[in-house]
């Protein structure tokens, strides 16, 4: 996905159109959904049957579901489609623990000295360089059975777990 299509926080006209249509300000999930919409990918709601709930802070990741989710993400990326994901931003902070509280868009994958990663756009940034930064990576640690990482936005400097 090219960076010129990035939908960042406060983006106009999306921001104002969203308020006019919904009567509230858009949140990160709304921006991530719009990010996908502009490239032709539609995202269902919280009860969509394709949703996979992989991680709970109390129980950790469900390996079977995590493996299924990783395969799905790779398949979608190989088909040229970005993927909408929910994460637990800054786990273990004693604030709304165990919940999905931030949303990202996976736009690519690769491998570097730290392992296998997913490249993400973080729409919580109003700055294209931060929101699409090449350091915005979530690493899949098969030994820990988790996907985690950080993005270059000030919102998510504490780290994120899928």
Tab-separated table of C-alpha atoms in Angstrom:
chain	number	residue	atom	x	y	z
A	1	UNK	CA	0.000	0.000	0.000
A	2	UNK	CA	1.433	3.355	-0.941
A	3	UNK	CA	1.934	6.007	1.712
A	4	UNK	CA	0.078	8.670	-0.285
A	5	UNK	CA	-3.164	6.851	0.582
A	6	UNK	CA	-2.440	7.031	4.328
A	7	UNK	CA	-5.451	8.151	6.385
A	8	UNK	CA	-4.003	9.803	9.479
A	9	UNK	CA	-5.616	11.169	12.629
A	10	UNK	CA	-7.530	14.372	11.943
A	11	UNK	CA	-7.471	13.732	8.176
A	12	UNK	CA	-9.858	15.990	6.302
A	13	UNK	CA	-12.267	15.478	4.632
A	14	UNK	CA	-12.649	12.036	6.294
A	15	UNK	CA	-12.760	13.586	9.775
A	16	UNK	CA	-15.570	16.048	9.058
A	17	UNK	CA	-17.529	13.624	6.864
A	18	UNK	CA	-17.393	11.035	9.648
A	19	UNK	CA	-18.701	13.518	12.236
A	20	UNK	CA	-21.503	14.625	9.911
A	21	UNK	CA	-22.547	11.025	9.259
A	22	UNK	CA	-22.074	9.536	12.750
A	23	UNK	CA	-22.462	12.443	15.171
A	24	UNK	CA	-19.151	11.669	16.895
A	25	UNK	CA	-15.437	12.035	16.286
A	26	UNK	CA	-13.707	9.091	14.604
A	27	UNK	CA	-11.450	6.844	16.672
A	28	UNK	CA	-8.481	4.707	15.628
A	29	UNK	CA	-10.712	1.817	14.486
A	30	UNK	CA	-12.623	4.210	12.230
A	31	UNK	CA	-9.407	5.551	10.714
A	32	UNK	CA	-8.066	2.015	10.157
A	33	UNK	CA	-11.339	0.961	8.496
A	34	UNK	CA	-11.178	4.035	6.251
A	35	UNK	CA	-7.545	3.198	5.451
A	36	UNK	CA	-8.712	-0.158	4.140
A	37	UNK	CA	-11.756	1.261	2.357
A	38	UNK	CA	-9.630	3.595	0.226
A	39	UNK	CA	-7.819	0.556	-1.187
A	40	UNK	CA	-10.999	-1.460	-1.719
A	41	UNK	CA	-10.997	-3.677	1.386
A	42	UNK	CA	-14.115	-3.693	3.572
A	43	UNK	CA	-13.986	-4.565	7.277
A	44	UNK	CA	-16.830	-6.129	9.260
A	45	UNK	CA	-17.853	-5.241	12.799
A	46	UNK	CA	-16.941	-6.789	16.140
A	47	UNK	CA	-19.244	-9.767	15.650
A	48	UNK	CA	-18.037	-10.572	12.119
A	49	UNK	CA	-17.571	-14.368	11.845
A	50	UNK	CA	-14.096	-13.936	10.316
A	51	UNK	CA	-12.768	-12.274	13.492
A	52	UNK	CA	-10.132	-14.245	15.374
A	53	UNK	CA	-9.618	-13.518	19.054
A	54	UNK	CA	-6.046	-14.574	19.643
A	55	UNK	CA	-4.855	-13.019	22.882
A	56	UNK	CA	-5.985	-12.452	26.450
A	57	UNK	CA	-3.691	-10.846	29.003
A	58	UNK	CA	-4.754	-13.341	31.638
A	59	UNK	CA	-4.385	-16.430	29.433
A	60	UNK	CA	-1.893	-15.322	26.781
A	61	UNK	CA	-2.251	-16.295	23.151
A	62	UNK	CA	-4.232	-19.260	21.911
A	63	UNK	CA	-1.615	-21.036	19.769
A	64	UNK	CA	-4.132	-22.707	17.448
A	65	UNK	CA	-5.974	-19.444	16.767
A	66	UNK	CA	-2.707	-17.482	16.512
A	67	UNK	CA	-1.348	-19.905	13.911
A	68	UNK	CA	-4.616	-19.647	11.970
A	69	UNK	CA	-4.498	-15.831	12.171
A	70	UNK	CA	-0.860	-15.722	10.983
A	71	UNK	CA	-1.740	-17.918	7.987
A	72	UNK	CA	-4.731	-15.705	7.189
A	73	UNK	CA	-2.676	-12.499	7.408
A	74	UNK	CA	0.072	-13.914	5.186
A	75	UNK	CA	-2.487	-15.126	2.643
A	76	UNK	CA	-4.202	-11.730	2.499
A	77	UNK	CA	-0.900	-9.874	2.145
A	78	UNK	CA	0.257	-12.253	-0.596
A	79	UNK	CA	-3.020	-11.443	-2.395
A	80	UNK	CA	-2.277	-7.726	-2.096
A	81	UNK	CA	-4.842	-6.990	0.620
A	82	UNK	CA	-3.933	-5.196	3.870
A	83	UNK	CA	-5.381	-6.544	7.138
A	84	UNK	CA	-7.269	-4.767	9.972
A	85	UNK	CA	-6.125	-5.867	13.445
A	86	UNK	CA	-6.892	-4.993	17.044
A	87	UNK	CA	-4.123	-4.848	19.633
A	88	UNK	CA	-3.680	-4.378	23.356
A	89	UNK	CA	-1.766	-1.107	23.497
A	90	UNK	CA	0.673	-0.854	26.413
A	91	UNK	CA	-0.211	-4.127	28.160
A	92	UNK	CA	0.125	-4.451	31.938
A	93	UNK	CA	-0.587	-0.776	32.607
A	94	UNK	CA	-3.631	-1.464	34.830
A	95	UNK	CA	-5.859	0.501	32.441
A	96	UNK	CA	-8.629	-1.402	30.616
A	97	UNK	CA	-6.530	-4.547	30.764
A	98	UNK	CA	-7.324	-7.570	28.663
A	99	UNK	CA	-9.057	-5.544	25.970
A	100	UNK	CA	-8.420	-4.588	22.401
A	101	UNK	CA	-7.837	-0.871	22.745
A	102	UNK	CA	-6.076	0.140	19.535
A	103	UNK	CA	-6.340	-0.768	15.849
A	104	UNK	CA	-3.720	-1.007	13.123
A	105	UNK	CA	-3.500	-1.986	9.468
A	106	UNK	CA	-0.982	-4.649	8.446
A	107	UNK	CA	0.429	-3.666	5.048
A	108	UNK	CA	3.400	-5.995	4.580
A	109	UNK	CA	5.688	-8.591	6.077
A	110	UNK	CA	9.359	-9.373	6.157
A	111	UNK	CA	12.309	-10.611	8.159
A	112	UNK	CA	15.174	-8.731	9.764
A	113	UNK	CA	17.766	-9.337	12.497
A	114	UNK	CA	14.941	-9.380	15.084
A	115	UNK	CA	12.893	-12.042	13.285
A	116	UNK	CA	9.723	-12.295	11.219
A	117	UNK	CA	7.578	-9.171	11.304
A	118	UNK	CA	4.431	-7.555	9.989
A	119	UNK	CA	4.750	-3.974	8.718
A	120	UNK	CA	1.871	-1.808	10.012
A	121	UNK	CA	0.308	1.568	9.429
A	122	UNK	CA	-0.730	3.287	12.656
A	123	UNK	CA	-3.571	5.656	11.811
A	124	UNK	CA	-3.427	7.211	15.299
A	125	UNK	CA	-0.752	9.444	13.839
A	126	UNK	CA	-1.691	12.507	11.859
A	127	UNK	CA	1.820	12.474	10.405
A	128	UNK	CA	2.401	10.310	7.322
A	129	UNK	CA	6.075	9.709	8.171
A	130	UNK	CA	5.231	8.392	11.650
A	131	UNK	CA	2.086	6.479	10.711
A	132	UNK	CA	3.766	4.661	7.813
A	133	UNK	CA	7.292	4.513	9.244
A	134	UNK	CA	9.361	1.495	8.206
A	135	UNK	CA	10.062	0.854	11.912
A	136	UNK	CA	6.340	0.209	12.568
A	137	UNK	CA	6.698	-3.535	13.023
A	138	UNK	CA	4.998	-6.291	14.970
A	139	UNK	CA	7.213	-9.352	15.452
A	140	UNK	CA	5.935	-12.912	15.603
A	141	UNK	CA	7.789	-14.697	18.401
A	142	UNK	CA	6.941	-18.377	17.958
A	143	UNK	CA	8.656	-19.385	21.218
A	144	UNK	CA	6.605	-16.931	23.311
A	145	UNK	CA	3.548	-17.568	21.126
A	146	UNK	CA	2.875	-13.855	20.657
A	147	UNK	CA	2.983	-11.042	18.123
A	148	UNK	CA	4.221	-7.760	19.598
A	149	UNK	CA	6.060	-4.589	18.756
A	150	UNK	CA	5.940	-0.802	18.596
A	151	UNK	CA	5.046	1.876	16.118
A	152	UNK	CA	6.595	5.285	15.625
A	153	UNK	CA	3.536	7.160	16.926
A	154	UNK	CA	3.539	8.757	20.368
A	155	UNK	CA	0.259	6.936	21.104
A	156	UNK	CA	1.860	3.507	21.079
A	157	UNK	CA	5.333	3.952	22.515
A	158	UNK	CA	4.555	1.493	25.318
A	159	UNK	CA	4.315	-1.465	22.938
A	160	UNK	CA	1.498	-3.508	21.533
A	161	UNK	CA	0.448	-7.143	21.676
A	162	UNK	CA	-1.867	-8.836	19.248
